[in-house]
Amino acid sequence: MPIEATNDFVIRFANVNGSGSASANLLFAKAILRMGAPIAPRNIFPSNIQGLPTWYEVRVSERGFLGARGGGADMLVAMNAQTFAQDVAALSVGGYLFYDSTRPLPPTMTRGDIAVIGMPLTELCAARYSDPRQRQLYRNMAYVGALAALLDIEVGVLEELIAERFKGKDKLIEANARALRLGFDDAKTRFACPLGLRVRRSEAVGDRILVEGNYASALGALYGGATVCAWYPITPSTSVAESFERLAGRYRVDPATGGKNVAIVQAEDEIAAIGMVVGAGWNGARAFTATSGPGVSLMQEFFGLAYFAEVPVVVVDVQRGGPSTGMPTRTQQSDLILCAFASHGDTKHVLLIPDGPGEAFEFTAAAFDLAERLQTPVFVMLDLDIGMNSHLTEPFRWDDERLYDRGKVLSPRQLDEIVEFGRYKDVDGDGVPYRTLPGGHPTLGAYFTRGTSRDRYARYTEDPAPYVDNMERLALKFETARRLAPAPVLTSAGAPAPIGIVHFGSTAAAMDEALALLADAGLAADALRIRAFPLSPDIAGFVRAHERVFVVEQNRDAQMKTLMTSDLGLDPADLTSILHFGGSPITARFIADAVAARLKPAAAPPILEDVT
Amino acid sequence: MPIEATNDFVIRFANVNGSGSASANLLFAKAILRMGAPIAPRNIFPSNIQGLPTWYEVRVSERGFLGARGGGADMLVAMNAQTFAQDVAALSVGGYLFYDSTRPLPPTMTRGDIAVIGMPLTELCAARYSDPRQRQLYRNMAYVGALAALLDIEVGVLEELIAERFKGKDKLIEANARALRLGFDDAKTRFACPLGLRVRRSEAVGDRILVEGNYASALGALYGGATVCAWYPITPSTSVAESFERLAGRYRVDPATGGKNVAIVQAEDEIAAIGMVVGAGWNGARAFTATSGPGVSLMQEFFGLAYFAEVPVVVVDVQRGGPSTGMPTRTQQSDLILCAFASHGDTKHVLLIPDGPGEAFEFTAAAFDLAERLQTPVFVMLDLDIGMNSHLTEPFRWDDERLYDRGKVLSPRQLDEIVEFGRYKDVDGDGVPYRTLPGGHPTLGAYFTRGTSRDRYARYTEDPAPYVDNMERLALKFETARRLAPAPVLTSAGAPAPIGIVHFGSTAAAMDEALALLADAGLAADALRIRAFPLSPDIAGFVRAHERVFVVEQNRDAQMKTLMTSDLGLDPADLTSILHFGGSPITARFIADAVAARLKPAAAPPILEDVT
Amino acid sequence: MTFQGKPKFRHPSIPTNTLGFTRRDYEGSMSTLCAGCGHDSITAAIVHACFELALPPHRVAKLSGIGCSSKTPTYMLGQSHGFNSVHGRMPSVLTGAYLANRELAYLGVSGDGDTASIGLGQFCHVMRRGVRMVYIVENNGVYGLTKGQFSATADRGSKSKKGARAADEPIDLAALAIQLGATFVARSFSGDKGQLVPLLKAAFGHRGAAFIDVISPCVTFNNHEGSTKSYDYVREHNIAVSALDFITGREPIEIDYAEGAALAVTMHDGATIHLRKLDAEHDFSDRAAALTLLERCRETGEIPTGLLYLDDDVEELHDTLGTTARPLNALTEAELCPGAKALEAINRGLR
Amino acid sequence: MTFQGKPKFRHPSIPTNTLGFTRRDYEGSMSTLCAGCGHDSITAAIVHACFELALPPHRVAKLSGIGCSSKTPTYMLGQSHGFNSVHGRMPSVLTGAYLANRELAYLGVSGDGDTASIGLGQFCHVMRRGVRMVYIVENNGVYGLTKGQFSATADRGSKSKKGARAADEPIDLAALAIQLGATFVARSFSGDKGQLVPLLKAAFGHRGAAFIDVISPCVTFNNHEGSTKSYDYVREHNIAVSALDFITGREPIEIDYAEGAALAVTMHDGATIHLRKLDAEHDFSDRAAALTLLERCRETGEIPTGLLYLDDDVEELHDTLGTTARPLNALTEAELCPGAKALEAINRGLR
Ligand SMILES: Cc1ncc(C[n+]2csc(CCOP(=O)(O)OP(=O)(O)O)c2C)c(N)n1
Ligand SMILES: Cc1ncc(C[n+]2csc(CCOP(=O)(O)OP(=O)(O)O)c2C)c(N)n1
Ligand code: SF4
Ligand code: SF4
Ligand SMILES: [Mg+2]
Ligand SMILES: [Mg+2]
């Protein structure tokens, strides 16, 4: 039986990278969004430039479940011969296979339990376009048109999107619209449209926006007042810096002089990038870098310097599959420990852990306040799923009254007024000392910054007492950070629940649905989403308040659990790990199944608590 | 009352660095050793080359308590005007002050409760030597002579040591002996010798040797068959590589050809050093580097590569005071977490944690076996106290029957015989795959090594399943490492004891004495010394077997405790930290006091459990 | 151990080299680079050179960093061990491998990002250390694998000449290599097989650090402002906000020109570069002359190709170190471990 | 903010500069280097130059890496902010600082280990980027602070000349700087105040990347084989197995010689280096000529001192970036935050 579903299905596009499909697929997704139905598109792409398989998955969910759904897709748009067989095999029973029937499909290549929809796309385009590049591009547009017919997507919405995209280039608008129509019309004549899968106008999206986390983070840096960005390209973080550059080109050009109110440098490597950020932070600019695991590894020495010399630094770490070069185009949450304890010696760092683009925007902006307030590195822990996929998100908001918290910087006037300046004195009892900026007061407040031990007046010393004093102050400062960092967010089951689920970051996208699945199975659970390290004491309270607590992570080694036991003194025996680390985004089904399986009394937990 | 003690006191030399005192002080210490009395000499030196205060402390302990004793010294040899006042203030009540009385001592500079012994050293030498350098060098020798008289050290032993040192250079022997006699004779005439502090011939030393941990580690690398050493200078690890170079110059020169059976390269930095080690390890040589915290930070990316690409690598980390440049000439145990979880992504590394030069030798040699057996990085975690101070140690031993464990390397012949070679296949169920070396078989066994995900046959893949399979095998390999790593060492109180003390590394030097102090106070305690990460399950057993367990660490953040809770699943609430991180070696008094204080029912533990 | 090759059965008409290997025996797995990428031409040239030199494939070790260029070792010499290490650090890994076994031939493959940006320090030091290897930079002036950011080498595709700096001063890796003590330094073009293959063969024969800077056009990323001609079409048609997602296969650029001649080569994006092939006039034994030549060409915007500098009187790393002639990785306990008796003597000295 | 200095009261006879500061106002805390270390002479020269230039001390930022040389910023300009960063990475930290505030004068101090070994990559890139700064390497050919290992620069103290490589090819930082695009490149000797002070003053006035390689003898570590003359005595007398623990203070080496002249300088260990002071003949505006000069001198073993290369037509980093004229660190919400309305428009674009 073909699947019947409206505004609740998954469609998967199988393409070859570099074939122009990304643009067409995005157009498709956006049209559904414009019709008001919530969507969650996800890219699965290889670590190369052209010619390898790439997939694009769009989940449509009226209920607003926007995590990866898992399981097979309901419909497959099979545009890649290389992966055809495996793609077809992965289709759900009752699903729909859409393919280019220019060449006939050998019977061995299909299945009996799916609906097969063949359209001679290549042939259609070959007839109309002579330029091979045009053929390929318009073939993509044609299948979008066909899908519109098959899924009942309003073709007018698609045309509107095309018109917006090519605004001012009427010839292109027309050409693209024509290709779209070509597919649409052909499908209408060829098939009984629509299929069992349908898109229907809805109000479910509301005023939400569709946006990538990396762009949101860059926007946060823009709004947060970043003036220096030093970076080195690395997947999946590159688009943070590149978006920032584009945004700055639009919003940071002085209208009077044309001068840029920003400096963006593509450094020679990550060590130089973080070095520039440290130099700029020391010199009073809001500075950041964006990188991924290998960059974080390379930056370690500088993180220790910034921690110990107390220099504000913002780092956006878009996590990918590790270790080493690992899986550069896959997602993971596996840099937690490295970032939390970055560098040798006793160090602890502040991590902000957004759940998606919305918080990526907020937390990146907030990171600059926190870094300056605390005079220390602050990490914004994104991951590839958040960063490089588009997510449906509440619109960004900004309070125009909001002022940047530049932290404890003594102005020349204040220097004149105070009795005594001690760069590393804890004047306020919060572990955060006062600093001065180079070039300010002509005779007061200059001090020497170094990574070596020094006393409260920034004088070099090798005495144990001032060293210990300073290290204890830094530990106290970390307690201040604990107070300032965003608190965890509770999703309550309503009624008292024995099960508690702790999660963080991109897992949030699947959590509501997982909770619903569990509730359906009679397992009511509360969920607590961690949003920062140092960890809030509320997390300990949550653990104590539940009989059974699961910690869901997208890494192999239960890194958050280690942070919880280390930072909060929780008993690891009270925390059951659910670990997903294959590089694809975690799904609600995975979480719900794992929780349920572990609650079965018979099931002895395997040594290594993971599942693919 | 002047202190009276025989073979049980601490003498502290206050000098200026670069003044030649180190040689003289070592001579002094060695003489006591030759008389058979156990000694523990320790250097406290600045991070500069010349002109700053430096101290040398010799503890003489017939009972063999060789940790730093703590508290004031019993005798002070005050040769540094800069620190005179503070040095005198730190002398024990009833202690002895020996100083250069060429210029009179202002009465404000001394104390009523100590014995003051002034000798006009400068004057004596000025009368005899015209060359200023001779004056200074022989002044040092003269005070050693004077101390011999004052402390009843056999002057013949000193002469013997001088003769050994300058063997073949009779003029120098004579000149030094003369200076020694000058001090000795002058003291005899000037003071009532000996003082209350005395050295007496003893059998307590036995056949033990006096040696620095860094030298021992280098010797371990020599015996362990290291053929490639790539390094970059950094205090306090430099003498590992430099000792290795000296040893190799003696033991690794082919007698027939003069060719060196070793390659030692001073790299341009730590990243290059570890890169060379990785390249050499990949190509079948036993290779190592020696470094300290900043180097470990810089090497992170390569550690991840070596972990994931499974390349044997040995790293000697001589830990110093962190974070950042920190206190380069002070000791700490604060790189544990960084090394254990080095690099981004899910990584875990093997650490060997020697307690002194004896194990530094053994573990460094063993590290090469382990690294090749496991095909992974192995860290030898020394610290400055072990590495740069001389310790009384059982003589090194080597079994001539011992063969190197080169691990699972398939020879060309084996390749011909096996059905199928899969570089990352777990053939034996221990998680350790087989490898081949470049240049071996002409047509079989070549594979491509990379830091990206791959399948069991070393073929690049981005599929989740083989990735997870591989990561689980690596986790299993870590369990194999757990079995192979040195087990913890128990020091039992004899009778069942409610108190357990977990410690590791250089803390061992103070632990016997701490246990004795506690026993004296009626607090019988067992001690367990951790010697490796991954941690032995015996540690969990030890924790369970004791009512109250203390974990003694020389760092601020209780890093070993974090490893214990993370790796063994122990409840942090069951572990009470005793933390010492001021950069001086931990003392028995500190440990005993801290344990006792925490056992007092009233004492609420402070948030930060440390004391200077 | 058998070092002799064992070629599989094959048709007798396929040409073999003196070892009995066919060209196919020097190939690797299929390239996943963009159609027409210059790097694939270089791969072909390396395969060709190794085949003609009849190098036993298993006696070659191929190492690289990270990048499209650094992937190419997978596509060549499938019977050689390879090591795709980390970004910019191939020089140190290769050095370590060379220390472990001085008997193999070492081929280091890198990109301009890999070498001139993140790896510049290691590049300089491996040259001055005199590691015996063939070090190739597949130089396209961009970061291919991360989608087309500028690298630190000359913006060779740029039309602008005098004073035309792509933001920062471009790095001339050949000039640096000469200055830092490399003893074989050459430059070529990916499509100039006639020049590249002999250079490669000579480099493999060199007893020290051999460096070849190979200009290798990236067909996909052509970021040169004002030279977007052939890509305009695609760009305009792109709906995605993000960069290029449509890449058309191109024919690789192939050239052939005479010694001493100049050649203007049109790149895929329509930009032109000016090559000049060195002739017998050029005294490649004179370091200063080579440097001056490069400096003068920099001023005129011409790119000299060919063997720029050669010093045959090499002191390579193992010479400097005085290492034994045997591979260190082949030494055993007998040579390495001084034994218990020596240790007893050491103990005695420590009392 | 008041940028005008407020000199403390002092005796009217002490000379002051146009800002009213005395030389003392440009000094820092007491040096902890070895007596006679060349680095201290350079410190004195910097103090002298800043005093004579009447730089407002608080408008100078001094940055360094790690090493004896990198400690020296503590000993100068006590009223300037300083940053003793990490080993070899001063260039990037300085670059960042410069990005944050283009109005200050930046002084980067480094050693040959710090710059030519671990820091070589950053050194090269900071030069090509055209960061406006004075970058000084206090070049002693060794790692002073870690006790005398060879560094990657020329073994200048070595007696041996032609073919005398201290194991590896020495790095000529001045030549590299020129090649990489530094627009002010000079070399001097720590003890040649007469030459060094004017060079420093000129460098501070330069609108781009100014580099000065200053040969600065390490009085303590003289590892040159065969030149241990003056240290034999001490070495012989040392009982410690470990390195030197006896260091005698020396007089710093001071020299004074005319333009165009050559001077043989005897180092503390008895070795000799041959300096040649450039004269008006040298065309410092010709990059190729400067490189050739350095190459020729390398062959003869002479060390040319003076201004090697100068290009006044500078495009420095902020020019390239098109940054606003105001220091970035002084911008406020008004200039930086696009505000809620713009955000609403952005939201609209994302639906
Ligand atoms: C430490 C690190 N930083 C960044 C990256 C991302 N990265 C991969 S390839 C590459 C650039 C490659 O450029 P190039 O060497 O010129 O090779 P091409 O692709 O142009 O052949 C970068 C920056 C990485 N893999 N590792
Ligand atoms: C990452 C790192 N590696 C190594 C060191 C140790 N170290 C300190 S100074 C120094 C060398 C300094 O040499 P140079 O720059 O020539 O300065 P000099 O002391 O000769 O003036 C080294 C290797 C360090 N501090 N940090
Ligand atoms: S992106 Fe450029 S360098 Fe990379 S494979 Fe494609 S054409 Fe080659
Ligand atoms: S060791 Fe050398 S460089 Fe360092 S302070 Fe002493 S003389 Fe100067
Ligand atoms: Mg490139
Ligand atoms: Mg130096």
Coordinates of N, CA and C in Angstrom, one line a residue, chain A residues 429-485:
Chain A
G429 N 35.5 40.5 44.7 CA 35.2 39.2 45.3 C 34.6 38.2 44.3
D430 N 34.6 38.5 43.0 CA 34.1 37.5 42.1 C 35.1 36.9 41.2
G431 N 36.4 37.1 41.6 CA 37.5 36.5 40.9 C 37.8 37.2 39.6
V432 N 37.1 38.2 39.2 CA 37.3 38.9 38.0 C 38.1 40.2 38.3
P433 N 39.3 40.3 37.8 CA 40.1 41.5 38.1 C 39.8 42.6 37.1
Y434 N 40.3 43.8 37.3 CA 40.2 44.9 36.3 C 41.4 44.9 35.4
R435 N 41.1 45.4 34.2 CA 42.2 45.5 33.2 C 42.2 46.9 32.6
T436 N 43.3 47.2 32.0 CA 43.4 48.5 31.3 C 43.8 48.2 29.8
L437 N 43.5 49.1 28.9 CA 43.9 48.9 27.5 C 45.1 49.7 27.1
P438 N 45.9 49.1 26.3 CA 47.1 49.9 25.8 C 46.6 51.2 25.2
G439 N 47.5 52.2 25.3 CA 47.2 53.5 24.7 C 46.3 54.4 25.4
G440 N 45.8 54.0 26.6 CA 44.8 54.8 27.3 C 45.5 55.9 28.1
H441 N 45.8 55.6 29.4 CA 46.3 56.6 30.3 C 47.8 56.8 30.0
P442 N 48.3 58.0 30.0 CA 49.7 58.2 29.6 C 50.7 57.7 30.7
T443 N 50.3 57.7 31.9 CA 51.3 57.2 32.9 C 50.8 56.2 33.9
L444 N 49.5 55.9 33.9 CA 49.0 54.9 34.8 C 48.4 53.7 34.1
G445 N 48.5 52.6 34.8 CA 47.7 51.4 34.4 C 48.4 50.5 33.4
A446 N 49.6 50.9 32.9 CA 50.3 50.0 32.0 C 50.8 48.8 32.8
Y447 N 50.6 47.6 32.3 CA 51.1 46.4 33.0 C 51.6 45.5 31.9
F448 N 52.2 44.4 32.4 CA 52.8 43.5 31.5 C 52.0 42.2 31.5
T449 N 51.5 41.8 30.4 CA 50.8 40.6 30.2 C 51.7 39.4 29.9
R450 N 51.5 38.3 30.6 CA 52.3 37.1 30.3 C 51.6 35.9 30.7
G451 N 52.2 34.8 30.1 CA 51.6 33.5 30.4 C 52.3 32.8 31.6
T452 N 53.2 33.5 32.2 CA 53.9 33.0 33.4 C 53.3 33.5 34.7
S453 N 53.6 32.9 35.8 CA 53.0 33.3 37.1 C 53.5 34.7 37.4
R454 N 52.6 35.3 38.1 CA 52.8 36.7 38.5 C 52.0 37.0 39.7
D455 N 52.3 38.2 40.3 CA 51.5 38.5 41.5 C 50.3 39.4 41.1
R456 N 49.6 39.9 42.1 CA 48.4 40.6 41.9 C 48.6 41.9 41.1
Y457 N 49.9 42.3 41.1 CA 50.2 43.6 40.4 C 50.9 43.2 39.0
A458 N 50.7 42.0 38.6 CA 51.2 41.6 37.3 C 52.7 41.6 37.2
R459 N 53.4 41.5 38.4 CA 54.8 41.3 38.4 C 55.2 39.9 38.4
Y460 N 56.2 39.6 37.6 CA 56.6 38.2 37.5 C 57.1 37.6 38.8
T461 N 56.6 36.4 39.2 CA 57.1 35.8 40.4 C 57.1 34.3 40.2
E462 N 58.0 33.7 41.0 CA 58.0 32.2 41.0 C 57.6 31.7 42.4
D463 N 57.1 32.6 43.2 CA 56.7 32.2 44.6 C 55.5 31.4 44.6
P464 N 55.4 30.3 45.4 CA 54.2 29.5 45.4 C 52.9 30.3 45.9
A465 N 53.1 31.2 46.9 CA 51.9 31.8 47.5 C 51.1 32.7 46.4
P466 N 51.8 33.6 45.8 CA 51.0 34.4 44.8 C 50.5 33.5 43.6
Y467 N 51.2 32.5 43.3 CA 50.8 31.6 42.2 C 49.5 30.9 42.7
V468 N 49.5 30.3 43.9 CA 48.3 29.6 44.4 C 47.1 30.6 44.5
D469 N 47.4 31.8 45.0 CA 46.4 32.8 45.2 C 45.8 33.1 43.8
N470 N 46.6 33.2 42.8 CA 46.1 33.5 41.5 C 45.2 32.4 40.9
M471 N 45.7 31.2 41.1 CA 45.0 30.0 40.6 C 43.7 29.8 41.3
E472 N 43.6 30.2 42.6 CA 42.4 30.1 43.3 C 41.4 31.1 42.9
R473 N 42.0 32.3 42.6 CA 41.1 33.3 42.0 C 40.5 32.9 40.7
L474 N 41.3 32.3 39.9 CA 40.8 31.8 38.6 C 39.7 30.7 38.8
A475 N 39.9 29.9 39.8 CA 38.8 28.9 40.1 C 37.6 29.6 40.6
L476 N 37.7 30.7 41.4 CA 36.6 31.5 41.8 C 35.9 32.1 40.6
K477 N 36.7 32.6 39.7 CA 36.1 33.2 38.5 C 35.3 32.3 37.8
F478 N 35.7 31.0 37.8 CA 34.9 30.0 37.1 C 33.5 29.8 37.8
E479 N 33.5 30.0 39.1 CA 32.2 30.0 39.8 C 31.3 31.2 39.4
T480 N 32.0 32.3 39.2 CA 31.2 33.4 38.7 C 30.7 33.1 37.3
A481 N 31.5 32.5 36.5 CA 31.0 32.0 35.2 C 29.8 31.1 35.3
R482 N 29.8 30.3 36.3 CA 28.7 29.4 36.5 C 27.4 30.2 36.7
R483 N 27.5 31.3 37.4 CA 26.3 32.1 37.7 C 25.9 32.8 36.4
L484 N 26.8 33.2 35.6 CA 26.5 34.1 34.4 C 26.0 33.2 33.2
A485 N 26.4 32.0 33.2 CA 26.1 31.2 32.0 C 24.7 30.8 31.9

